[in-house]
Amino acid sequence: MAIPRAAKTQRRTRIQEEKEEKILEAALDVFSVSGFRGSTIDQIADVAGMSKPNLLYYFRTKEAMHRALIDRVLFTWLEPLRAFDANGNPESEIRSYIRRKLEMARDFPRESRLFANEVLQGAPHIEDELKGPLKDLVDEKAEVIKSWAKAGKIAKCDPYHLIFSIWSTTQHYADFDVQVLAVLGQEQAGSGRFEDAARFLEQLFIDGLRVKPAS
Amino acid sequence: MAIPRAAKTQRRTRIQEEKEEKILEAALDVFSVSGFRGSTIDQIADVAGMSKPNLLYYFRTKEAMHRALIDRVLFTWLEPLRAFDANGNPESEIRSYIRRKLEMARDFPRESRLFANEVLQGAPHIEDELKGPLKDLVDEKAEVIKSWAKAGKIAKCDPYHLIFSIWSTTQHYADFDVQVLAVLGQEQAGSGRFEDAARFLEQLFIDGLRVKPAS
DNA sequence: TGTAATGTTTACCAGTCGGTCAAATTATCC
DNA sequence: GGATAATTTGACCGACTGGTAAACATTACA
């Protein structure tokens, strides 16, 4: 009898482990480009090198695949913000947050696009995660930033919009990569663009947030 | 005989004018949410309140609809950057560019998402526009910014990444609106967020680009 | 080694997809 | 008002969609 469909048994088989991994890897490829609606199980099956029914043996529906993928990626995705240290030096915390986010945009562009696609299309599958864990984490870090501003360690500013602007500027290099490449042109298209971006963004945010001499 | 299919006749009928308008309006609704692949002609027909074959009478294919929509929207979309004045005051030019882009994010979020979806999915339909008109325009304005920096009117910085960062921060409020709303929560979700964003971004970019006193 | 559980495939289904066609309806202009 | 062109519709097509059923193959384990 083949009803297990993964996780029905207490312990996951080695084969389950491997195949689910393979499927989610392929799913990431496909969903990150075409979004949920625009992706098909057949495409994912093709990329994974497996048959469609075989995919559906491990994940009962297309939605289950998407969900599993989101769940797996979300935690990692929030890691840089979680690492934001209230007791650290404000300037270097912001600097390294930007660095880290930019590194993720460079090293995990598919993950970035997966969320971008999802949010762009109204976040029908991750609304709860946004209003729950994400909001909570941002609220917490916003408090930290606010206290820094109050203590005169950085310029007074809206912490939420600061976080939004760091998100958008860094993820831009993953989500809109084609556009960035098109505008920069062949010559500058080497991966040096990430270094250039890092330099620019650090300058922008550090100088932009420096406390101004009382005028 | 009904072969006209719009624009075959020299002059467009009033009815053609109206219906094409109606269709593109509906197409914008649908494409901006689901992207090209994820959208269906039936959806567009539904929104437009017309029958599917009727839509296909005005636009032979789904791609033709998408193309017509892109063509129509692209010019307007680049207006703010085009208005960037080489002879103006750098600070106020940057300030008003940010304002204008933010206003567009607020007033034309669908247009923003249309492009975001397209670029995110690899820009298969607008590659030429990106490498041509867009790149040319950006190159031109980048020169302007570079000359400002050289003249000591603003801090030295990479002009391309400056433009990218203005794009990303402003469009973020259109493309990732659901996320912004989720994080800000009900209480702050009024349209005041655009004013807050404007204040923050102007502070960030103006202070971030101010020439630093020789250290 | 046998056998039960797990994994894989082929064939298939009903619904949806982009798009066509011919017939019916409406607008235009003399 | 009638002829002619422009517009709209319903019926339909083959390809693809997410998903199922059952037969078949493989693995794990006593």
Tab-separated table of C-alpha atoms (C1' of nucleotides) in Angstrom:
chain	number	residue	atom	x	y	z
A	1	MET	CA	0.000	0.000	0.000
A	2	ALA	CA	1.430	3.345	-0.953
A	3	ILE	CA	-0.439	5.916	1.052
A	4	PRO	CA	2.511	7.329	2.995
A	5	ARG	CA	2.916	10.365	0.842
A	6	ALA	CA	5.825	11.488	2.942
A	7	ALA	CA	5.701	12.176	6.656
A	8	LYS	CA	2.875	9.738	7.259
A	9	THR	CA	5.506	7.427	8.614
A	10	GLN	CA	7.364	8.609	11.702
A	11	ARG	CA	10.781	8.481	10.103
A	12	ARG	CA	11.538	9.795	6.650
A	13	THR	CA	13.187	7.391	4.297
A	14	ARG	CA	16.536	8.231	2.767
A	15	ILE	CA	14.774	8.169	-0.573
A	16	GLN	CA	12.095	10.550	0.640
A	17	GLU	CA	14.758	12.912	1.879
A	18	GLU	CA	16.530	12.905	-1.450
A	19	LYS	CA	13.547	13.167	-3.715
A	20	GLU	CA	11.814	15.885	-1.746
A	21	GLU	CA	15.049	17.824	-1.835
A	22	LYS	CA	15.299	17.351	-5.574
A	23	ILE	CA	11.706	18.420	-6.114
A	24	LEU	CA	11.953	21.538	-3.974
A	25	GLU	CA	15.144	22.498	-5.739
A	26	ALA	CA	13.379	22.234	-9.082
A	27	ALA	CA	10.304	23.967	-7.703
A	28	LEU	CA	12.474	26.877	-6.629
A	29	ASP	CA	13.809	27.155	-10.154
A	30	VAL	CA	10.339	27.293	-11.634
A	31	PHE	CA	8.271	29.179	-9.059
A	32	SER	CA	10.915	31.881	-8.716
A	33	VAL	CA	10.634	32.696	-12.383
A	34	SER	CA	6.959	32.296	-13.168
A	35	GLY	CA	5.209	32.708	-9.851
A	36	PHE	CA	2.615	30.297	-8.540
A	37	ARG	CA	-0.040	30.697	-11.199
A	38	GLY	CA	2.408	30.812	-14.050
A	39	SER	CA	4.227	27.638	-13.062
A	40	THR	CA	3.142	24.126	-13.925
A	41	ILE	CA	3.820	20.801	-12.292
A	42	ASP	CA	5.050	19.517	-15.618
A	43	GLN	CA	7.735	22.191	-15.737
A	44	ILE	CA	8.896	21.291	-12.257
A	45	ALA	CA	8.851	17.605	-13.124
A	46	ASP	CA	10.950	18.325	-16.198
A	47	VAL	CA	13.556	20.260	-14.233
A	48	ALA	CA	13.634	17.634	-11.505
A	49	GLY	CA	13.940	14.868	-14.080
A	50	MET	CA	11.012	13.030	-12.604
A	51	SER	CA	7.527	12.109	-13.778
A	52	LYS	CA	4.590	14.262	-12.807
A	53	PRO	CA	2.782	11.566	-10.831
A	54	ASN	CA	5.996	10.877	-9.001
A	55	LEU	CA	6.118	14.499	-7.865
A	56	LEU	CA	2.536	14.226	-6.748
A	57	TYR	CA	3.463	11.187	-4.721
A	58	TYR	CA	5.642	13.385	-2.517
A	59	PHE	CA	3.506	16.513	-2.571
A	60	ARG	CA	-0.183	15.995	-2.977
A	61	THR	CA	-0.798	19.277	-4.762
A	62	LYS	CA	0.997	22.108	-6.464
A	63	GLU	CA	0.097	24.258	-3.491
A	64	ALA	CA	1.716	21.801	-1.092
A	65	MET	CA	4.942	22.094	-3.073
A	66	HIS	CA	4.805	25.846	-2.967
A	67	ARG	CA	4.036	25.893	0.709
A	68	ALA	CA	6.837	23.507	1.607
A	69	LEU	CA	9.214	25.629	-0.408
A	70	ILE	CA	8.145	28.862	1.241
A	71	ASP	CA	8.361	27.350	4.708
A	72	ARG	CA	11.834	26.077	4.024
A	73	VAL	CA	13.152	29.315	2.611
A	74	LEU	CA	11.485	31.894	4.832
A	75	PHE	CA	13.449	31.207	7.978
A	76	THR	CA	16.800	31.507	6.238
A	77	TRP	CA	15.622	34.575	4.441
A	78	LEU	CA	15.036	36.477	7.643
A	79	GLU	CA	18.362	35.469	9.142
A	80	PRO	CA	20.202	38.740	8.362
A	81	LEU	CA	17.538	40.850	10.048
A	82	ARG	CA	17.484	38.506	13.018
A	83	ALA	CA	21.233	38.978	13.342
A	84	PHE	CA	20.748	42.712	13.690
A	85	ASP	CA	22.235	43.274	17.131
A	86	ALA	CA	20.722	45.810	19.518
A	87	ASN	CA	23.952	45.935	21.512
A	88	GLY	CA	26.246	46.405	18.569
A	89	ASN	CA	27.578	49.612	17.119
A	90	PRO	CA	24.761	51.194	15.077
A	91	GLU	CA	26.913	52.152	12.138
A	92	SER	CA	28.559	48.773	11.804
A	93	GLU	CA	25.283	46.932	12.392
A	94	ILE	CA	23.629	48.786	9.549
A	95	ARG	CA	26.683	48.348	7.400
A	96	SER	CA	26.818	44.629	7.909
A	97	TYR	CA	23.075	44.239	7.481
A	98	ILE	CA	23.391	45.821	4.062
A	99	ARG	CA	26.377	43.605	3.249
A	100	ARG	CA	24.553	40.494	4.292
A	101	LYS	CA	21.400	41.328	2.372
A	102	LEU	CA	23.446	42.099	-0.701
A	103	GLU	CA	25.284	38.818	-0.393
A	104	MET	CA	21.982	37.022	-0.244
A	105	ALA	CA	20.781	38.830	-3.331
A	106	ARG	CA	23.949	37.679	-5.082
A	107	ASP	CA	24.047	34.115	-3.777
A	108	PHE	CA	20.336	33.323	-3.527
A	109	PRO	CA	18.567	35.286	-6.228
A	110	ARG	CA	15.983	32.584	-6.766
A	111	GLU	CA	14.875	32.752	-3.166
A	112	SER	CA	14.544	36.505	-3.450
A	113	ARG	CA	12.479	36.236	-6.601
A	114	LEU	CA	10.295	33.565	-5.092
A	115	PHE	CA	9.154	36.019	-2.435
A	116	ALA	CA	9.097	38.941	-4.810
A	117	ASN	CA	6.774	37.076	-7.135
A	118	GLU	CA	4.576	36.044	-4.272
A	119	VAL	CA	4.306	39.481	-2.678
A	120	LEU	CA	3.916	41.192	-6.023
A	121	GLN	CA	0.924	39.032	-6.790
A	122	GLY	CA	-0.772	39.980	-3.570
A	123	ALA	CA	0.878	37.445	-1.261
A	124	PRO	CA	-2.121	35.091	-1.354
A	125	HIS	CA	-0.071	32.250	0.115
A	126	ILE	CA	2.041	34.024	2.706
A	127	GLU	CA	-0.231	36.675	4.147
A	128	ASP	CA	-0.102	35.073	7.587
A	129	GLU	CA	3.685	34.935	7.605
A	130	LEU	CA	3.865	38.613	6.710
A	131	LYS	CA	1.429	39.761	9.362
A	132	GLY	CA	2.839	37.399	11.957
A	133	PRO	CA	6.505	36.447	12.189
A	134	LEU	CA	7.737	39.082	9.762
A	135	LYS	CA	5.877	41.969	11.329
A	136	ASP	CA	6.935	40.886	14.807
A	137	LEU	CA	10.571	40.731	13.835
A	138	VAL	CA	10.458	44.100	12.116
A	139	ASP	CA	8.647	45.672	15.044
A	140	GLU	CA	11.380	44.432	17.356
A	141	LYS	CA	14.221	45.759	15.223
A	142	ALA	CA	12.403	49.026	14.595
A	143	GLU	CA	12.433	49.575	18.352
A	144	VAL	CA	16.163	49.074	18.382
A	145	ILE	CA	16.672	51.608	15.624
A	146	LYS	CA	14.365	54.058	17.333
A	147	SER	CA	16.355	53.789	20.555
A	148	TRP	CA	19.580	54.439	18.662
A	149	ALA	CA	18.062	57.570	17.169
A	150	LYS	CA	16.803	58.674	20.548
A	151	ALA	CA	20.261	58.197	22.019
A	152	GLY	CA	21.706	60.366	19.261
A	153	LYS	CA	23.743	57.548	17.769
A	154	ILE	CA	22.146	57.918	14.382
A	155	ALA	CA	19.988	60.583	12.808
A	156	LYS	CA	16.301	60.631	13.676
A	157	CYS	CA	14.363	58.730	11.065
A	158	ASP	CA	11.414	56.432	10.578
A	159	PRO	CA	12.813	52.968	11.355
A	160	TYR	CA	10.237	51.137	9.271
A	161	HIS	CA	11.005	53.046	6.143
A	162	LEU	CA	14.687	52.610	6.820
A	163	ILE	CA	14.225	48.864	6.856
A	164	PHE	CA	12.058	48.997	3.735
A	165	SER	CA	14.712	50.973	1.914
A	166	ILE	CA	17.440	48.510	2.818
A	167	TRP	CA	15.266	45.646	1.684
A	168	SER	CA	14.358	47.257	-1.597
A	169	THR	CA	17.786	48.511	-2.560
A	170	THR	CA	19.522	45.217	-1.877
A	171	GLN	CA	16.895	42.853	-3.232
A	172	HIS	CA	16.732	44.986	-6.337
A	173	TYR	CA	19.963	43.351	-7.472
A	174	ALA	CA	18.340	39.930	-7.350
A	175	ASP	CA	14.790	40.679	-8.445
A	176	PHE	CA	15.587	43.130	-11.219
A	177	ASP	CA	18.892	41.651	-12.252
A	178	VAL	CA	18.005	41.554	-15.945
A	179	GLN	CA	17.251	45.250	-15.873
A	180	VAL	CA	20.428	46.056	-13.969
A	181	LEU	CA	22.452	44.098	-16.491
A	182	ALA	CA	20.676	45.700	-19.419
A	183	VAL	CA	21.302	49.201	-18.127
A	184	LEU	CA	24.892	48.627	-17.078
A	185	GLY	CA	25.591	47.003	-20.411
A	186	GLN	CA	27.965	44.210	-21.318
A	187	GLU	CA	31.133	45.953	-20.215
A	188	GLN	CA	30.164	46.524	-16.584
A	189	ALA	CA	28.131	43.363	-16.283
A	190	GLY	CA	30.779	41.429	-14.415
A	191	SER	CA	29.937	40.426	-10.883
A	192	GLY	CA	31.799	43.551	-9.803
A	193	ARG	CA	28.411	45.232	-9.764
A	194	PHE	CA	27.746	43.761	-6.355
A	195	GLU	CA	30.881	45.329	-4.968
A	196	ASP	CA	29.982	48.647	-6.562
A	197	ALA	CA	26.494	48.412	-5.148
A	198	ALA	CA	27.828	47.596	-1.695
A	199	ARG	CA	30.127	50.598	-1.766
A	200	PHE	CA	27.399	52.908	-2.938
A	201	LEU	CA	24.761	51.688	-0.514
A	202	GLU	CA	27.052	51.819	2.486
A	203	GLN	CA	28.006	55.364	1.636
A	204	LEU	CA	24.380	56.315	1.104
A	205	PHE	CA	23.039	54.826	4.305
A	206	ILE	CA	25.944	55.651	6.575
A	207	ASP	CA	26.216	59.258	5.478
A	208	GLY	CA	22.472	59.574	5.153
A	209	LEU	CA	21.951	58.468	8.723
A	210	ARG	CA	24.864	60.276	10.322
A	211	VAL	CA	23.796	62.730	12.989
A	212	LYS	CA	23.946	66.191	11.581
A	213	PRO	CA	25.769	68.934	13.439
A	214	ALA	CA	23.181	71.122	15.118
A	215	SER	CA	22.531	73.791	12.530
B	1	MET	CA	-15.873	41.384	-44.411
B	2	ALA	CA	-14.339	41.780	-41.009
B	3	ILE	CA	-10.596	41.625	-41.370
B	4	PRO	CA	-9.764	45.081	-40.024
B	5	ARG	CA	-8.636	43.923	-36.660
B	6	ALA	CA	-7.829	47.476	-35.713
B	7	ALA	CA	-5.430	49.734	-37.544
B	8	LYS	CA	-5.968	48.001	-40.864
B	9	THR	CA	-8.172	50.897	-41.773
B	10	GLN	CA	-6.447	54.252	-41.905
B	11	ARG	CA	-8.667	55.855	-39.326
B	12	ARG	CA	-9.655	54.188	-36.096
B	13	THR	CA	-13.328	53.998	-35.410
B	14	ARG	CA	-14.758	55.549	-32.288
B	15	ILE	CA	-15.804	52.068	-31.293
B	16	GLN	CA	-12.310	50.738	-31.835
B	17	GLU	CA	-10.888	53.526	-29.744
B	18	GLU	CA	-13.261	52.770	-26.884
B	19	LYS	CA	-13.005	49.013	-26.888
B	20	GLU	CA	-9.248	48.884	-27.179
B	21	GLU	CA	-9.079	51.280	-24.272
B	22	LYS	CA	-11.412	49.084	-22.269
B	23	ILE	CA	-9.433	45.972	-23.068
B	24	LEU	CA	-6.060	47.479	-22.198
B	25	GLU	CA	-7.478	48.796	-18.951
B	26	ALA	CA	-8.655	45.296	-18.048
B	27	ALA	CA	-5.395	43.783	-19.275
B	28	LEU	CA	-3.495	46.103	-16.962
B	29	ASP	CA	-5.585	44.871	-14.054
B	30	VAL	CA	-4.843	41.260	-14.827
B	31	PHE	CA	-1.275	41.297	-16.159
B	32	SER	CA	-0.077	43.492	-13.308
B	33	VAL	CA	-1.185	40.923	-10.781
B	34	SER	CA	-0.422	37.599	-12.411
B	35	GLY	CA	2.271	38.355	-14.950
B	36	PHE	CA	2.081	37.250	-18.552
B	37	ARG	CA	2.124	33.493	-18.078
B	38	GLY	CA	-0.183	33.565	-15.106
B	39	SER	CA	-2.841	35.647	-16.807
B	40	THR	CA	-5.541	34.320	-19.110
B	41	ILE	CA	-7.545	35.949	-21.863
B	42	ASP	CA	-10.689	34.783	-20.119
B	43	GLN	CA	-9.766	36.741	-17.002
B	44	ILE	CA	-9.185	39.864	-19.040
B	45	ALA	CA	-12.427	39.333	-20.909
B	46	ASP	CA	-14.247	38.971	-17.608
B	47	VAL	CA	-12.835	42.194	-16.217
B	48	ALA	CA	-13.514	44.034	-19.450
B	49	GLY	CA	-17.041	42.698	-19.550
B	50	MET	CA	-16.551	41.406	-23.072
B	51	SER	CA	-16.462	38.002	-24.696
B	52	LYS	CA	-13.153	36.304	-25.368
B	53	PRO	CA	-13.534	36.215	-29.157
B	54	ASN	CA	-14.404	39.877	-29.030
B	55	LEU	CA	-11.103	40.625	-27.341
B	56	LEU	CA	-9.314	38.593	-29.949
B	57	TYR	CA	-11.008	40.637	-32.615
B	58	TYR	CA	-9.105	43.690	-31.413
B	59	PHE	CA	-5.866	41.964	-30.456
B	60	ARG	CA	-4.988	38.867	-32.390
B	61	THR	CA	-3.101	37.216	-29.546
B	62	LYS	CA	-2.492	37.464	-25.836
B	63	GLU	CA	0.996	38.647	-26.625
B	64	ALA	CA	-0.333	41.454	-28.801
B	65	MET	CA	-2.384	42.669	-25.851
B	66	HIS	CA	0.605	42.572	-23.576
B	67	ARG	CA	2.798	44.323	-26.083
B	68	ALA	CA	0.287	47.089	-26.745
B	69	LEU	CA	-0.038	47.588	-23.013
B	70	ILE	CA	3.707	47.777	-22.447
B	71	ASP	CA	4.182	50.167	-25.331
B	72	ARG	CA	1.479	52.433	-24.028
B	73	VAL	CA	2.743	52.491	-20.464
B	74	LEU	CA	6.500	52.588	-20.946
B	75	PHE	CA	6.746	56.128	-22.252
B	76	THR	CA	4.780	57.580	-19.354
B	77	TRP	CA	6.708	55.476	-16.941
B	78	LEU	CA	10.016	57.040	-17.893
B	79	GLU	CA	8.655	60.576	-17.748
B	80	PRO	CA	10.081	61.434	-14.300
B	81	LEU	CA	13.585	60.420	-15.269
B	82	ARG	CA	13.289	62.325	-18.519
B	83	ALA	CA	12.321	65.398	-16.539
B	84	PHE	CA	15.564	65.181	-14.603
B	85	ASP	CA	17.143	68.512	-15.511
B	86	ALA	CA	20.886	68.824	-16.050
B	87	ASN	CA	20.685	72.571	-15.529
B	88	GLY	CA	18.659	72.451	-12.346
B	89	ASN	CA	19.902	72.497	-8.798
B	90	PRO	CA	21.212	68.989	-8.009
B	91	GLU	CA	19.627	68.756	-4.596
B	92	SER	CA	16.205	69.863	-5.727
B	93	GLU	CA	16.380	67.766	-8.895
B	94	ILE	CA	17.035	64.631	-6.877
B	95	ARG	CA	14.415	65.613	-4.367
B	96	SER	CA	11.745	66.124	-6.960
B	97	TYR	CA	12.709	62.970	-8.833
B	98	ILE	CA	12.097	61.008	-5.666
B	99	ARG	CA	8.796	62.814	-5.119
B	100	ARG	CA	7.635	62.145	-8.615
B	101	LYS	CA	8.573	58.480	-8.544
B	102	LEU	CA	6.830	58.079	-5.231
B	103	GLU	CA	3.724	59.743	-6.580
B	104	MET	CA	3.728	57.332	-9.476
B	105	ALA	CA	4.038	54.410	-7.103
B	106	ARG	CA	1.034	55.760	-5.248
B	107	ASP	CA	-1.096	56.716	-8.231
B	108	PHE	CA	-0.119	54.042	-10.737
B	109	PRO	CA	0.738	50.913	-8.774
B	110	ARG	CA	-0.569	48.621	-11.486
B	111	GLU	CA	1.793	50.065	-14.042
B	112	SER	CA	4.665	49.572	-11.643
B	113	ARG	CA	3.691	45.975	-10.992
B	114	LEU	CA	3.278	45.291	-14.672
B	115	PHE	CA	6.943	46.083	-15.234
B	116	ALA	CA	8.028	44.458	-12.014
B	117	ASN	CA	6.354	41.209	-13.003
B	118	GLU	CA	7.859	41.376	-16.431
B	119	VAL	CA	11.410	42.137	-15.301
B	120	LEU	CA	11.211	39.665	-12.448
B	121	GLN	CA	10.350	36.906	-14.876
B	122	GLY	CA	13.373	37.666	-16.991
B	123	ALA	CA	11.928	40.444	-19.151
B	124	PRO	CA	11.264	38.109	-22.083
B	125	HIS	CA	9.004	40.682	-23.743
B	126	ILE	CA	10.819	43.933	-23.070
B	127	GLU	CA	14.475	43.063	-23.354
B	128	ASP	CA	14.910	45.378	-26.316
B	129	GLU	CA	13.312	48.296	-24.524
B	130	LEU	CA	15.625	47.808	-21.568
B	131	LYS	CA	18.792	47.611	-23.613
B	132	GLY	CA	17.702	50.393	-25.934
B	133	PRO	CA	15.635	53.389	-24.853
B	134	LEU	CA	15.972	52.731	-21.132
B	135	LYS	CA	19.717	52.248	-21.145
B	136	ASP	CA	20.187	55.307	-23.337
B	137	LEU	CA	18.141	57.485	-21.042
B	138	VAL	CA	19.916	56.231	-17.944
B	139	ASP	CA	23.318	56.691	-19.565
B	140	GLU	CA	22.427	60.259	-20.343
B	141	LYS	CA	21.274	61.073	-16.831
B	142	ALA	CA	24.183	59.230	-15.287
B	143	GLU	CA	26.474	61.626	-17.120
B	144	VAL	CA	24.626	64.530	-15.591
B	145	ILE	CA	25.005	63.121	-12.115
B	146	LYS	CA	28.656	62.376	-12.693
B	147	SER	CA	29.270	65.978	-13.742
B	148	TRP	CA	27.558	67.219	-10.602
B	149	ALA	CA	29.808	65.049	-8.498
B	150	LYS	CA	32.876	66.207	-10.386
B	151	ALA	CA	31.869	69.835	-9.824
B	152	GLY	CA	31.576	69.124	-6.126
B	153	LYS	CA	27.860	69.806	-6.024
B	154	ILE	CA	27.089	66.392	-4.613
B	155	ALA	CA	29.202	63.668	-3.073
B	156	LYS	CA	31.134	61.395	-5.373
B	157	CYS	CA	29.111	58.282	-6.045
B	158	ASP	CA	28.266	55.744	-8.712
B	159	PRO	CA	25.447	57.390	-10.669
B	160	TYR	CA	23.989	54.113	-11.928
B	161	HIS	CA	23.607	52.679	-8.473
B	162	LEU	CA	22.155	55.954	-7.303
B	163	ILE	CA	19.460	55.693	-9.954
B	164	PHE	CA	18.866	52.030	-9.138
B	165	SER	CA	18.415	52.866	-5.485
B	166	ILE	CA	15.896	55.584	-6.212
B	167	TRP	CA	13.972	53.246	-8.467
B	168	SER	CA	13.939	50.424	-5.974
B	169	THR	CA	13.053	52.421	-2.890
B	170	THR	CA	10.182	54.255	-4.521
B	171	GLN	CA	8.725	51.405	-6.544
B	172	HIS	CA	8.872	49.259	-3.448
B	173	TYR	CA	5.770	51.060	-2.225
B	174	ALA	CA	3.844	49.935	-5.275
B	175	ASP	CA	5.287	46.495	-5.939
B	176	PHE	CA	5.477	45.297	-2.355
B	177	ASP	CA	2.506	47.196	-1.043
B	178	VAL	CA	0.925	44.156	0.601
B	179	GLN	CA	4.106	43.571	2.546
B	180	VAL	CA	4.417	47.214	3.535
B	181	LEU	CA	0.840	47.197	4.772
B	182	ALA	CA	1.307	43.923	6.626
B	183	VAL	CA	4.410	45.183	8.407
B	184	LEU	CA	3.065	48.625	9.216
B	185	GLY	CA	-0.142	47.077	10.492
B	186	GLN	CA	-3.675	48.369	10.400
B	187	GLU	CA	-3.032	51.469	12.463
B	188	GLN	CA	-0.395	53.052	10.214
B	189	ALA	CA	-1.861	51.723	7.012
B	190	GLY	CA	-3.493	54.988	6.021
B	191	SER	CA	-2.143	56.630	2.899
B	192	GLY	CA	0.074	58.672	5.213
B	193	ARG	CA	2.714	56.059	4.569
B	194	PHE	CA	3.558	57.752	1.289
B	195	GLU	CA	4.228	61.031	3.049
B	196	ASP	CA	6.352	59.252	5.651
B	197	ALA	CA	8.249	57.475	2.928
B	198	ALA	CA	8.826	60.718	1.056
B	199	ARG	CA	10.190	62.386	4.164
B	200	PHE	CA	12.462	59.496	4.959
B	201	LEU	CA	13.788	59.035	1.443
B	202	GLU	CA	14.481	62.704	0.912
B	203	GLN	CA	16.397	62.833	4.149
B	204	LEU	CA	18.309	59.688	3.254
B	205	PHE	CA	19.286	60.730	-0.240
B	206	ILE	CA	19.920	64.394	0.414
B	207	ASP	CA	22.045	63.829	3.505
B	208	GLY	CA	23.596	60.742	2.010
B	209	LEU	CA	24.751	62.650	-1.033
B	210	ARG	CA	25.771	65.865	0.626
B	211	VAL	CA	29.417	66.708	0.097
B	212	LYS	CA	31.330	65.871	3.210
B	213	PRO	CA	33.621	68.451	4.728
B	214	ALA	CA	37.180	67.509	3.860
B	215	SER	CA	38.234	65.289	6.727
C	1	DT	C1'	14.906	-15.277	0.452
C	2	DG	C1'	10.262	-13.952	0.908
C	3	DT	C1'	7.111	-10.476	1.681
C	4	DA	C1'	5.171	-6.285	2.876
C	5	DA	C1'	5.902	-1.496	2.443
C	6	DT	C1'	7.626	1.963	-0.455
C	7	DG	C1'	8.396	4.069	-4.820
C	8	DT	C1'	7.475	4.693	-9.981
C	9	DT	C1'	5.075	4.639	-14.283
C	10	DT	C1'	1.439	4.375	-17.896
C	11	DA	C1'	-2.896	5.575	-19.098
C	12	DC	C1'	-6.313	8.490	-18.261
C	13	DC	C1'	-9.853	12.284	-16.755
C	14	DA	C1'	-12.378	16.554	-16.560
C	15	DG	C1'	-11.526	21.311	-16.820
C	16	DT	C1'	-8.985	25.189	-18.802
C	17	DC	C1'	-5.890	27.231	-22.147
C	18	DG	C1'	-5.136	30.233	-26.486
C	19	DG	C1'	-7.266	30.676	-30.582
C	20	DT	C1'	-10.586	29.866	-34.907
C	21	DC	C1'	-14.816	30.070	-37.590
C	22	DA	C1'	-19.107	31.034	-39.425
C	23	DA	C1'	-23.226	32.950	-38.368
C	24	DA	C1'	-25.683	36.677	-36.345
C	25	DT	C1'	-25.977	41.395	-35.000
C	26	DT	C1'	-25.099	46.255	-35.226
C	27	DA	C1'	-23.286	50.637	-37.093
C	28	DT	C1'	-22.301	53.549	-41.172
C	29	DC	C1'	-23.195	55.964	-45.127
C	30	DC	C1'	-25.543	56.728	-49.522
D	1	DG	C1'	-34.394	52.374	-46.074
D	2	DG	C1'	-31.081	49.391	-47.931
D	3	DA	C1'	-26.442	47.850	-48.862
D	4	DT	C1'	-22.154	47.305	-47.030
D	5	DA	C1'	-18.717	47.156	-43.672
D	6	DA	C1'	-17.723	46.656	-38.701
D	7	DT	C1'	-18.640	44.241	-34.577
D	8	DT	C1'	-20.157	40.468	-31.556
D	9	DT	C1'	-21.326	35.873	-30.349
D	10	DG	C1'	-21.710	30.687	-29.583
D	11	DA	C1'	-19.840	26.542	-30.803
D	12	DC	C1'	-15.832	24.428	-31.233
D	13	DC	C1'	-10.625	22.727	-31.589
D	14	DG	C1'	-6.294	20.638	-30.101
D	15	DA	C1'	-2.972	21.321	-26.510
D	16	DC	C1'	-2.194	21.693	-21.850
D	17	DT	C1'	-3.705	21.943	-16.881
D	18	DG	C1'	-3.810	19.718	-12.038
D	19	DG	C1'	-4.739	15.502	-10.434
D	20	DT	C1'	-6.185	10.182	-10.083
D	21	DA	C1'	-6.113	4.974	-10.447
D	22	DA	C1'	-4.061	0.967	-10.771
D	23	DA	C1'	-0.469	-1.845	-12.348
D	24	DC	C1'	4.285	-2.383	-11.935
D	25	DA	C1'	9.047	-2.094	-9.821
D	26	DT	C1'	12.024	-1.576	-6.034
D	27	DT	C1'	13.502	-1.411	-1.408
D	28	DA	C1'	13.898	-2.686	3.480
D	29	DC	C1'	13.834	-6.019	6.759
D	30	DA	C1'	12.665	-10.417	9.194
